[in-house]
Amino acid sequence: MNILTVEHISKSYGEKVLFKDASFGMEDQDKIGIVGVNGTGKSTFLRIIAGLEKPDEGQISSGNGVRIRTLAQNPDYDPEMTVLQQVFQGNDPQMKVVRDYTETMDLLDLDPSNEEVLERLLDLNQEMDALQAWNLESEAKIILNKLGLTQFEALMGTLSGGQRKRVALANALIQPCELLILDEPTNHIDTDSVAWLEQYLQKRRGALLMITHDRYFLDRVANVMLELDYGRLFRYQANYSAFLELKADREDREASTEHKRQNLLRSELAWMRKGPKARSTKQKARIDRYEELKDQQVVQRAGSMDMSVASSRLGRKILEIDHLHKTNNDVTLIKDLTYIAVPEDRVGIVGPNGSGKSTLLNLIAGRLEPDGGEISLGSTVKIGYFTQEHQEMNEKQRVIEYIKEVAEIITTSDGSTITAGAMLERFLFPPVLQWTPIAKLSGGEKRRLYLLRVLMGAPNVLLLDEPTNDLDIQTLAVLEQYLDEFPGVVFTVSHDRYFLDRTVDKIVAFEGNGVLRVHVGSYSEYEEWMSKNVTKGSDRKRVDQPSEPVSKPTPEPKEPVKPVSSTEKVKFSFKEQREFDQIDSLIQAAEQNIVALNTQMENSYSDSARLQELMLKLQEAQQELEHLMERWTYLNELADKM
């Protein structure tokens, strides 16, 4: 069933055309991924679809009763609200009644004998019953937990930008709607949360429209791809992998058509140079055809970005970490870590949000001091640090001036030289854009510019903190090619599983309480090894440090690099099997208990002592239901793996 129709929409900012005459339709089960180079207007396109911005031309129509919910790239928030209060912001009746119910419960805690509050609570109980909203708070807490947020009463103003983005994501996921719009939903969440979100959206009923740079995520969730390409919109009935093939076919056809057009134009140009006069209808038609061919707009495709910038020479000693300790607010982040970097090391750093990944990079970069142990760098080490935080830029400065501050000319690996302007062109900054003030760039274009500035410094040790955030897929592909040829050492923090598989051959995993595991192999191999060993219930041999510091180019890991194939299957324990068999009936009984308690409360309006007693029982019943819902989620996820 069609739920949304987009007809001939166009959008420009000044002379810059983002997209023109874009049309597509959306069915109720479409899960659409949008791709395109930074600056092509993907986020603007989403805002227009969501009704948050007007197109210059065209129209958008949705079916009757179609509710649209949106996760913006930079969501708004109230700094005085708690996490749970922020999650329940929205105009949906269920969201509103839960919000009112929670606020009324807080008032009752302050004044348990207030008759007006008790009466209001009874009315809200009836509304909660009518709207079937009792499970909404439990569902919200489960989603927040899955996204790595457990402090439900924390004030929004005390959270980091990444944490606030996750609260906004939970708010978008919990709101009932027919169309969910997500702008970069995988930014600022760890790899476990990305995997959970992937499964959640796969199973979720309803339409989905999203922008994401995560190629595994696109491949596994999207069944339709939209591409914004030089102002044009293309639709592909395919996931990301199939889209790449279809896109290549389209560009081949376009190249063939353009070749024929050029041949015909040359022929017509030769005829025109003879100076024909439009005396006959035939001659006039031929002149008109020439003018039409000449005026046709041709997409000038940028070549692949060549990032073959030479790095500085790297000596024998690179980086030595010796019994490193680091705490933050009495929480141990790193405990007794020893590590020796080897030539061409490619290390991916993973772990839950807040576990200390960025802290480790800051320690290596010398921006933080360790609480114990030491980090020693070789005398030839030149660090290039691409940080996760927003980079302060002089918004009035022009693009080329920003790059020339680092180097006006650089030397490539083959000894040739390239000017700053030529390098900018290779980074999809054409000459006309190079003299544009930085303030006019999109967020993704600014990140790409910042990346070029880091690489122009010719580092030999690269520290990359969430490099995939806000970069388009084309830039990521070229960065991956650059890292293939980069002769130095790379440490990268990333939640992007594709990027990790593509670029690293060693994983350092934060496992909590300062414990780090060093695993030799790709991220997928590490994930498979962990899944096998944890599922089997075997002792997880946590590695505070390698028993011998890794100091050879081809170290022999104590743990197997690749999991040994096994015929053992995941299975429930006897207790879990019994719980799995009973969990649905237990949840049903808990829900019926809540309904019964609400009925008793309605009949006890005149007895305040009895009403307070029932309120306490209701709170306990709701907590029990919440616990059962969490167990249901865990057991069903385990069952899916069998």
XYZ file of C-alpha atoms in Angstrom:
642
model
C 0.000 0.000 0.000
C 1.318 3.436 -0.968
C 1.820 5.714 2.051
C 3.830 8.577 0.532
C 4.182 10.195 -2.895
C 6.899 12.713 -3.765
C 6.283 14.597 -7.011
C 8.820 16.745 -8.853
C 10.421 18.419 -5.832
C 13.408 20.738 -6.239
C 15.606 22.577 -3.754
C 18.391 25.131 -4.165
C 20.422 27.362 -1.882
C 21.472 30.406 -3.860
C 23.143 29.142 -7.026
C 23.728 25.659 -5.583
C 21.131 23.154 -6.818
C 20.756 20.280 -4.343
C 18.198 18.283 -6.323
C 15.817 18.965 -9.180
C 12.548 17.339 -10.268
C 12.875 14.441 -7.790
C 9.977 11.975 -7.649
C 9.363 8.622 -5.963
C 6.668 6.655 -4.156
C 6.877 4.724 -0.896
C 5.069 1.539 0.116
C 4.167 0.613 3.689
C 6.909 -2.033 3.969
C 9.693 -0.174 2.150
C 12.926 0.255 4.077
C 14.780 2.884 2.075
C 18.411 3.916 2.403
C 19.539 7.261 0.943
C 23.112 7.695 -0.279
C 25.068 10.472 -1.937
C 28.224 12.517 -1.582
C 28.348 15.013 1.313
C 26.764 18.290 0.280
C 24.242 16.771 -2.155
C 21.346 17.582 0.199
C 20.497 14.236 1.817
C 19.542 15.724 5.206
C 17.614 18.540 3.504
C 15.782 15.897 1.453
C 14.750 14.101 4.669
C 13.585 17.326 6.308
C 11.410 18.099 3.292
C 9.876 14.602 3.359
C 9.195 15.015 7.096
C 7.479 18.357 6.501
C 10.109 20.318 8.421
C 11.223 22.298 5.363
C 9.505 23.437 2.169
C 10.691 22.464 -1.321
C 11.159 25.217 -3.899
C 8.953 23.276 -6.299
C 6.839 20.132 -6.276
C 4.668 18.529 -3.636
C 4.547 15.675 -1.130
C 1.370 13.815 -0.201
C 0.833 11.078 2.375
C -2.029 8.661 2.927
C -4.796 9.253 5.440
C -3.684 8.542 8.988
C 0.002 8.150 8.056
C 2.083 9.246 11.052
C 5.670 10.338 10.414
C 8.328 10.396 13.135
C 11.847 11.772 12.655
C 15.322 11.465 14.150
C 17.234 14.580 13.145
C 21.015 14.611 12.744
C 21.231 17.259 15.491
C 18.087 16.765 17.621
C 16.737 19.383 20.032
C 16.500 18.675 23.768
C 15.488 20.277 27.072
C 18.528 20.403 29.410
C 16.271 20.344 32.503
C 14.447 17.142 31.548
C 15.485 13.688 32.673
C 16.372 11.042 30.097
C 13.021 9.282 30.580
C 11.052 12.524 30.321
C 12.852 13.402 27.077
C 12.132 9.970 25.619
C 8.392 10.498 26.117
C 8.287 13.859 24.338
C 5.878 13.741 21.424
C 2.297 14.422 20.376
C 1.150 10.813 20.148
C -1.679 10.106 22.662
C 0.235 7.174 24.182
C 3.323 9.317 24.708
C 1.264 12.111 26.253
C -0.613 9.883 28.709
C 2.585 8.156 29.878
C 4.211 11.558 30.310
C 1.231 12.828 32.340
C 1.079 9.625 34.376
C 4.786 9.824 35.285
C 4.498 13.476 36.306
C 1.407 12.750 38.424
C 3.179 9.854 40.157
C 6.012 12.240 41.026
C 3.485 14.667 42.530
C 1.930 11.849 44.554
C 5.327 10.926 45.978
C 5.636 14.505 47.256
C 2.115 14.587 48.738
C 0.580 11.074 49.102
C -2.660 12.363 50.649
C -3.463 14.986 48.007
C -7.028 14.152 46.917
C -6.797 16.165 43.698
C -3.664 14.293 42.620
C -5.267 10.939 43.494
C -8.317 11.798 41.418
C -6.124 12.814 38.496
C -4.217 9.536 38.810
C -7.424 7.510 38.606
C -8.395 9.308 35.405
C -4.955 8.636 33.952
C -5.213 4.938 34.882
C -8.335 4.705 32.745
C -6.609 6.504 29.869
C -3.603 4.171 30.146
C -5.977 1.185 29.956
C -7.844 2.602 26.972
C -4.647 3.373 25.052
C -2.862 0.154 26.109
C 0.090 2.251 27.227
C 1.215 0.297 30.290
C 4.091 -1.417 28.502
C 5.448 1.752 26.907
C 7.705 2.734 29.801
C 9.150 -0.786 30.021
C 9.761 -0.777 26.278
C 11.470 2.619 26.522
C 13.805 1.395 29.263
C 14.673 -1.725 27.273
C 15.541 0.401 24.219
C 17.606 2.817 26.323
C 19.492 -0.118 27.844
C 20.196 -1.535 24.403
C 21.585 1.853 23.384
C 23.891 1.930 26.398
C 21.881 4.359 28.562
C 21.018 3.177 32.074
C 20.773 6.420 34.082
C 17.120 7.192 33.341
C 16.936 10.074 35.833
C 20.058 11.865 34.551
C 19.415 15.399 33.307
C 19.777 15.936 29.569
C 22.024 18.934 30.182
C 24.621 16.691 31.841
C 24.886 14.253 28.907
C 27.429 14.248 26.095
C 26.357 15.002 22.532
C 26.506 11.307 21.649
C 24.357 10.339 24.643
C 21.760 12.964 23.736
C 21.647 11.577 20.180
C 20.919 8.121 21.618
C 18.091 9.489 23.776
C 16.620 11.094 20.651
C 16.946 7.770 18.814
C 15.058 5.989 21.618
C 12.352 8.667 21.394
C 11.998 8.088 17.636
C 11.903 4.293 17.968
C 9.240 4.206 20.680
C 6.724 6.491 18.980
C 4.007 4.653 17.039
C 4.165 5.628 13.366
C 3.739 4.370 9.818
C 6.920 6.063 8.542
C 10.107 6.375 10.576
C 12.765 8.791 9.270
C 16.309 8.424 10.650
C 19.281 10.670 9.858
C 22.561 8.861 10.664
C 21.089 6.604 13.399
C 24.338 4.650 13.893
C 26.413 7.705 14.817
C 27.534 7.770 18.474
C 26.481 4.212 19.323
C 28.816 1.278 19.863
C 29.063 -1.864 17.744
C 26.779 -3.935 20.004
C 24.096 -1.238 19.870
C 24.434 -0.991 16.075
C 23.911 -4.760 15.789
C 20.826 -4.562 18.033
C 19.387 -1.600 16.089
C 19.951 -3.476 12.850
C 17.878 -6.431 14.091
C 15.238 -4.139 15.591
C 14.665 -2.316 12.302
C 14.683 -5.565 10.318
C 11.775 -6.852 12.428
C 9.956 -3.532 12.833
C 6.680 -3.191 10.960
C 6.189 -0.035 8.973
C 8.152 2.006 6.469
C 11.652 3.337 7.068
C 13.588 6.139 5.356
C 17.177 6.616 6.519
C 20.561 8.115 5.817
C 23.526 6.096 7.028
C 27.156 5.581 6.033
C 27.188 2.078 7.590
C 27.364 -0.271 4.606
C 26.692 -3.495 6.542
C 23.677 -1.769 8.104
C 22.366 -0.657 4.696
C 22.923 -4.093 3.222
C 20.994 -5.883 5.980
C 18.153 -3.413 6.598
C 17.351 -1.574 3.338
C 15.328 -3.161 0.520
C 15.232 0.024 -1.590
C 18.043 2.501 -2.297
C 17.678 6.157 -3.279
C 20.729 7.937 -4.663
C 21.162 11.693 -4.914
C 23.675 12.152 -7.711
C 24.504 15.592 -9.145
C 21.019 16.945 -8.472
C 19.204 13.882 -9.780
C 17.355 11.212 -7.782
C 17.627 7.529 -8.739
C 15.599 4.692 -7.200
C 16.807 1.088 -7.026
C 14.735 -1.857 -5.815
C 17.732 -3.418 -4.085
C 19.837 -3.550 -0.958
C 23.212 -1.807 -0.879
C 25.256 -4.606 -2.516
C 22.861 -4.985 -5.434
C 22.602 -1.194 -5.709
C 26.347 -0.952 -6.385
C 25.983 -3.268 -9.382
C 22.909 -1.459 -10.717
C 24.590 1.933 -10.280
C 27.654 0.748 -12.214
C 25.387 -0.454 -15.046
C 23.585 2.904 -15.122
C 26.819 4.892 -15.272
C 28.102 2.650 -18.078
C 24.917 3.327 -20.059
C 25.204 7.061 -19.413
C 28.833 7.037 -20.542
C 27.842 5.250 -23.758
C 25.016 7.734 -24.377
C 27.338 10.680 -23.774
C 29.919 9.207 -26.170
C 27.257 9.002 -28.893
C 26.098 12.551 -28.110
C 29.653 13.873 -28.446
C 30.107 12.131 -31.815
C 26.832 13.558 -33.099
C 27.698 17.006 -31.752
C 31.051 16.960 -33.581
C 29.271 16.035 -36.819
C 26.696 18.803 -36.404
C 29.394 21.299 -35.423
C 31.299 20.568 -38.646
C 28.098 21.182 -40.633
C 27.385 24.434 -38.741
C 30.874 25.757 -39.503
C 29.970 25.664 -43.180
C 27.579 28.516 -42.405
C 24.201 27.049 -43.464
C 21.208 29.375 -43.544
C 17.870 28.266 -42.223
C 16.056 28.697 -45.528
C 14.421 25.303 -45.595
C 12.470 23.515 -42.891
C 15.020 20.701 -42.967
C 17.971 23.040 -42.456
C 16.158 24.884 -39.670
C 15.430 21.588 -37.888
C 19.092 20.604 -38.148
C 20.232 23.926 -36.668
C 17.719 23.489 -33.832
C 19.077 19.980 -33.211
C 22.613 21.353 -32.958
C 21.527 23.990 -30.440
C 19.696 21.331 -28.416
C 22.735 19.024 -28.364
C 25.001 21.895 -27.392
C 22.728 22.988 -24.535
C 22.245 19.546 -23.004
C 23.603 19.466 -19.472
C 26.218 16.811 -19.011
C 27.126 15.397 -15.631
C 30.862 15.799 -15.216
C 31.757 12.969 -12.902
C 34.630 13.482 -10.548
C 37.362 10.947 -10.807
C 38.231 8.792 -7.842
C 39.911 10.708 -5.066
C 43.629 9.963 -5.095
C 44.989 10.189 -1.563
C 48.544 9.028 -2.204
C 50.125 11.542 0.167
C 53.580 10.496 1.293
C 54.012 9.943 5.020
C 57.072 10.872 7.036
C 59.796 8.263 7.570
C 59.172 6.014 10.564
C 62.037 4.622 12.632
C 62.338 1.252 14.334
C 60.787 2.379 17.610
C 57.185 3.480 17.130
C 55.000 3.229 20.227
C 55.484 1.375 23.506
C 52.763 1.225 26.164
C 54.067 -0.063 29.495
C 51.688 -1.066 32.346
C 49.292 1.770 31.576
C 46.619 2.774 34.108
C 43.886 5.379 33.707
C 40.820 6.221 35.779
C 38.069 8.795 35.389
C 35.926 9.858 38.367
C 37.038 6.773 40.319
C 36.084 4.490 37.405
C 38.942 2.357 36.077
C 39.107 2.682 32.301
C 42.490 1.076 31.577
C 44.260 -1.317 33.924
C 47.844 -2.466 33.408
C 47.894 -2.344 29.597
C 51.155 -3.217 27.865
C 51.446 -3.018 24.090
C 54.228 -2.518 21.529
C 53.281 -1.221 18.084
C 54.922 -2.840 15.089
C 55.424 -1.480 11.540
C 52.181 -1.204 9.547
C 50.064 -2.050 12.617
C 46.342 -1.713 11.902
C 44.509 -1.658 15.242
C 40.755 -1.286 15.715
C 39.587 -0.178 19.156
C 36.077 -1.245 20.192
C 33.955 -1.275 23.320
C 30.825 0.209 24.889
C 30.272 3.947 24.893
C 32.146 5.570 27.764
C 34.495 2.622 28.240
C 37.650 4.619 27.466
C 38.307 4.228 23.731
C 38.797 7.927 23.017
C 40.735 8.229 26.272
C 43.264 5.698 24.970
C 43.763 7.731 21.784
C 44.166 10.920 23.817
C 46.787 9.198 25.980
C 48.715 8.102 22.875
C 48.448 11.627 21.437
C 49.758 13.120 24.671
C 46.574 15.072 25.346
C 46.044 13.208 28.630
C 48.487 12.006 31.266
C 48.290 8.401 32.530
C 47.648 7.705 36.221
C 50.241 4.951 36.092
C 52.687 3.417 33.636
C 53.985 5.232 30.608
C 53.668 5.697 26.859
C 56.879 6.146 24.882
C 56.985 7.340 21.265
C 59.851 6.934 18.814
C 61.804 10.044 17.840
C 60.562 9.924 14.222
C 56.865 9.554 15.074
C 54.602 12.212 13.574
C 51.011 11.823 14.747
C 47.973 12.785 12.697
C 44.862 12.871 14.899
C 41.397 12.917 13.325
C 39.221 13.555 16.370
C 35.559 12.801 16.902
C 34.768 16.204 18.371
C 33.563 19.108 16.270
C 36.659 20.837 14.944
C 36.741 24.572 15.447
C 37.155 26.300 12.094
C 37.293 29.935 11.109
C 33.954 30.087 9.320
C 35.040 33.172 7.362
C 38.186 31.460 6.085
C 38.084 30.082 2.562
C 38.452 26.353 1.936
C 41.841 26.608 0.215
C 43.222 28.922 2.908
C 42.366 26.339 5.575
C 44.410 23.686 3.739
C 47.317 25.992 2.868
C 47.863 26.610 6.588
C 49.241 23.046 6.712
C 50.998 22.831 3.341
C 50.816 24.587 -0.020
C 52.599 21.740 -1.821
C 52.891 18.097 -0.799
C 55.027 15.252 -2.107
C 53.370 11.980 -3.096
C 54.762 8.495 -2.632
C 56.241 8.514 -6.162
C 58.140 11.759 -5.502
C 55.923 14.068 -7.548
C 54.402 17.214 -6.064
C 50.771 18.300 -5.843
C 49.449 21.725 -4.925
C 46.866 22.280 -2.206
C 44.319 23.208 -4.879
C 44.906 19.978 -6.807
C 44.529 17.933 -3.611
C 41.261 19.702 -2.864
C 39.983 18.741 -6.316
C 40.817 15.114 -5.575
C 38.737 15.504 -2.424
C 35.708 16.648 -4.450
C 36.284 20.338 -3.806
C 36.234 21.838 -7.346
C 37.947 25.209 -7.939
C 34.717 27.184 -7.534
C 34.171 25.624 -4.089
C 37.777 26.142 -2.963
C 37.204 29.889 -2.670
C 33.955 29.426 -0.766
C 33.861 30.438 2.932
C 33.859 27.391 5.214
C 30.555 28.582 6.727
C 28.761 27.611 3.497
C 29.890 23.961 3.613
C 27.661 21.153 4.879
C 28.605 19.265 8.036
C 29.910 16.336 5.995
C 31.948 18.597 3.715
C 33.583 20.188 6.763
C 34.526 16.733 8.086
C 36.003 15.809 4.700
C 37.986 19.052 4.660
C 39.270 18.371 8.177
C 40.327 14.847 7.142
C 42.312 16.251 4.205
C 44.031 18.728 6.530
C 45.126 15.899 8.843
C 46.495 13.836 5.948
C 48.224 16.828 4.337
C 50.473 16.945 7.402
C 52.153 13.696 6.190
C 51.773 11.747 9.466
C 53.277 8.291 9.995
C 51.011 7.348 12.936
C 47.305 7.948 12.355
C 44.818 8.164 15.215
C 41.250 8.059 13.893
C 38.400 8.598 16.367
C 35.099 7.544 14.782
C 36.224 8.563 11.276
C 33.030 7.271 9.665
C 30.764 9.753 11.472
C 29.341 12.284 9.005
C 31.505 11.180 6.049
C 29.810 9.947 2.889
C 30.390 6.432 1.602
C 32.516 7.605 -1.355
C 34.930 9.407 0.976
C 35.075 6.367 3.263
C 35.910 4.080 0.339
C 38.801 6.328 -0.654
C 40.015 6.611 2.940
C 40.069 2.814 3.042
C 42.142 2.739 -0.155
C 44.499 5.296 1.351
C 44.965 3.159 4.468
C 45.759 0.170 2.230
C 48.791 2.066 0.910
C 49.659 3.960 4.098
C 53.104 2.741 5.283
C 52.661 3.879 8.885
C 50.675 2.722 11.921
C 46.919 3.189 12.367
C 44.824 3.155 15.550
C 41.118 3.658 14.875
C 38.098 3.815 17.156
C 34.992 2.916 15.173
C 31.526 1.435 15.510
C 31.393 0.811 11.735
C 31.850 -2.935 11.317
C 32.454 -2.726 7.563
C 35.143 -0.078 8.021
C 36.847 -2.167 10.720
C 36.779 -5.324 8.604
C 38.159 -3.366 5.673
C 41.023 -1.596 7.469
C 42.285 -3.407 10.587
C 43.885 -6.749 11.356
C 43.959 -6.479 15.135
C 41.280 -5.625 17.707
C 41.753 -4.064 21.144
C 38.443 -4.509 22.979
C 37.389 -2.737 26.170
C 35.522 -5.284 28.285
C 34.847 -3.242 31.422
C 36.618 -2.638 34.743
C 39.753 -1.597 32.890
C 40.171 -4.981 31.216
C 41.256 -4.998 27.555
C 41.384 -7.960 25.189
C 43.903 -7.993 22.341
C 42.739 -10.168 19.439
C 44.651 -10.724 16.206
C 42.273 -10.803 13.255
C 39.440 -8.799 11.698
C 36.463 -7.450 13.613
C 34.141 -10.135 12.198
C 36.573 -12.831 13.309
C 36.730 -11.279 16.773
C 32.922 -11.044 16.936
C 32.539 -14.652 15.832
C 35.134 -15.836 18.345
C 33.398 -13.945 21.163
C 29.971 -15.209 20.160
C 31.170 -18.800 20.112
C 32.979 -18.669 23.423
C 30.445 -16.611 25.352
C 27.486 -18.610 24.071
C 29.103 -21.868 25.081
C 29.457 -20.500 28.586
C 33.159 -21.205 28.685
C 35.434 -19.040 30.759
C 36.213 -15.899 28.842
C 39.942 -15.541 29.187
C 40.213 -11.808 29.479
C 43.522 -10.358 28.488
C 44.699 -7.426 30.568
C 47.751 -7.440 28.330
C 49.483 -9.916 26.048
C 51.639 -12.271 28.127
C 54.464 -11.002 25.938
C 54.210 -7.546 24.363
C 53.410 -7.773 20.671
C 56.703 -6.864 19.061
C 56.859 -8.906 15.853
C 55.101 -8.152 12.584
C 53.419 -11.580 12.694
C 52.740 -12.353 16.368
C 51.309 -15.688 17.385
C 48.139 -15.100 19.406
C 47.376 -17.309 22.388
C 43.726 -17.308 21.333
C 42.786 -18.673 17.903
C 42.608 -15.953 15.274
C 39.705 -17.668 13.579
C 37.149 -19.694 15.500
C 37.467 -23.419 14.914
C 34.354 -24.657 13.159
C 32.093 -26.487 15.562
C 28.892 -28.466 15.287
C 27.812 -27.384 18.760
C 24.658 -25.301 18.653
C 23.452 -22.580 20.957
C 20.937 -24.016 23.416
C 19.012 -23.076 26.522
C 19.976 -24.336 29.927
C 17.231 -26.385 31.631
C 16.245 -23.353 33.712
C 16.187 -21.049 30.675
C 14.101 -23.523 28.644
C 11.552 -23.701 31.437
C 11.499 -19.917 31.725
C 11.162 -19.546 27.923
C 8.145 -21.891 27.921
C 6.426 -19.909 30.678
C 7.440 -16.308 29.924
C 4.450 -15.387 27.714
C 1.923 -16.603 30.272
C 3.831 -14.844 33.060
C 3.726 -11.561 31.121
C 0.010 -12.025 30.465
C -0.600 -12.676 34.167
C 1.421 -9.589 35.123
C -0.577 -7.422 32.704
C -3.858 -8.816 34.085
C -2.640 -8.076 37.616
C -2.022 -4.439 36.636
C -5.528 -4.178 35.153
C -7.017 -5.706 38.330
C -5.107 -3.294 40.559
C -6.334 -0.367 38.477
C -9.914 -1.589 38.880
C -9.452 -1.902 42.657
C -8.047 1.633 42.770
C -11.115 2.959 40.982
C -13.322 1.253 43.594
C -11.239 2.591 46.494
C -11.418 6.265 45.653
C -12.988 7.173 49.043
C -10.464 5.160 51.080
C -7.143 7.030 50.843
C -5.253 4.501 53.004
C -6.391 1.607 50.802
C -5.623 3.669 47.692
C -2.041 4.292 48.812
C -1.607 0.572 49.546
C -2.832 -0.287 46.055
C -0.521 2.321 44.548
C 2.480 0.593 46.131
C 1.295 -2.766 44.794
C 0.830 -1.235 41.343
C 4.395 0.081 41.342
C 5.680 -3.384 42.309
C 3.537 -4.994 39.591
C 4.871 -2.600 36.956
C 8.456 -3.316 38.035
C 7.742 -7.051 37.786
C 6.314 -6.601 34.277
C 9.380 -4.583 33.290
C 11.656 -7.381 34.534
C 9.648 -9.996 32.624
C 9.839 -7.926 29.425
C 13.620 -7.708 29.758
C 13.829 -11.495 30.254
C 11.512 -12.019 27.257
C 13.852 -9.909 25.095
C 16.939 -11.807 26.253
C 15.401 -15.272 25.817
C 14.024 -14.512 22.349
C 17.355 -13.087 21.175
C 18.999 -16.293 22.402
C 16.361 -18.395 20.652
C 17.017 -16.540 17.368
C 20.628 -17.767 17.465
C 19.633 -21.435 17.687
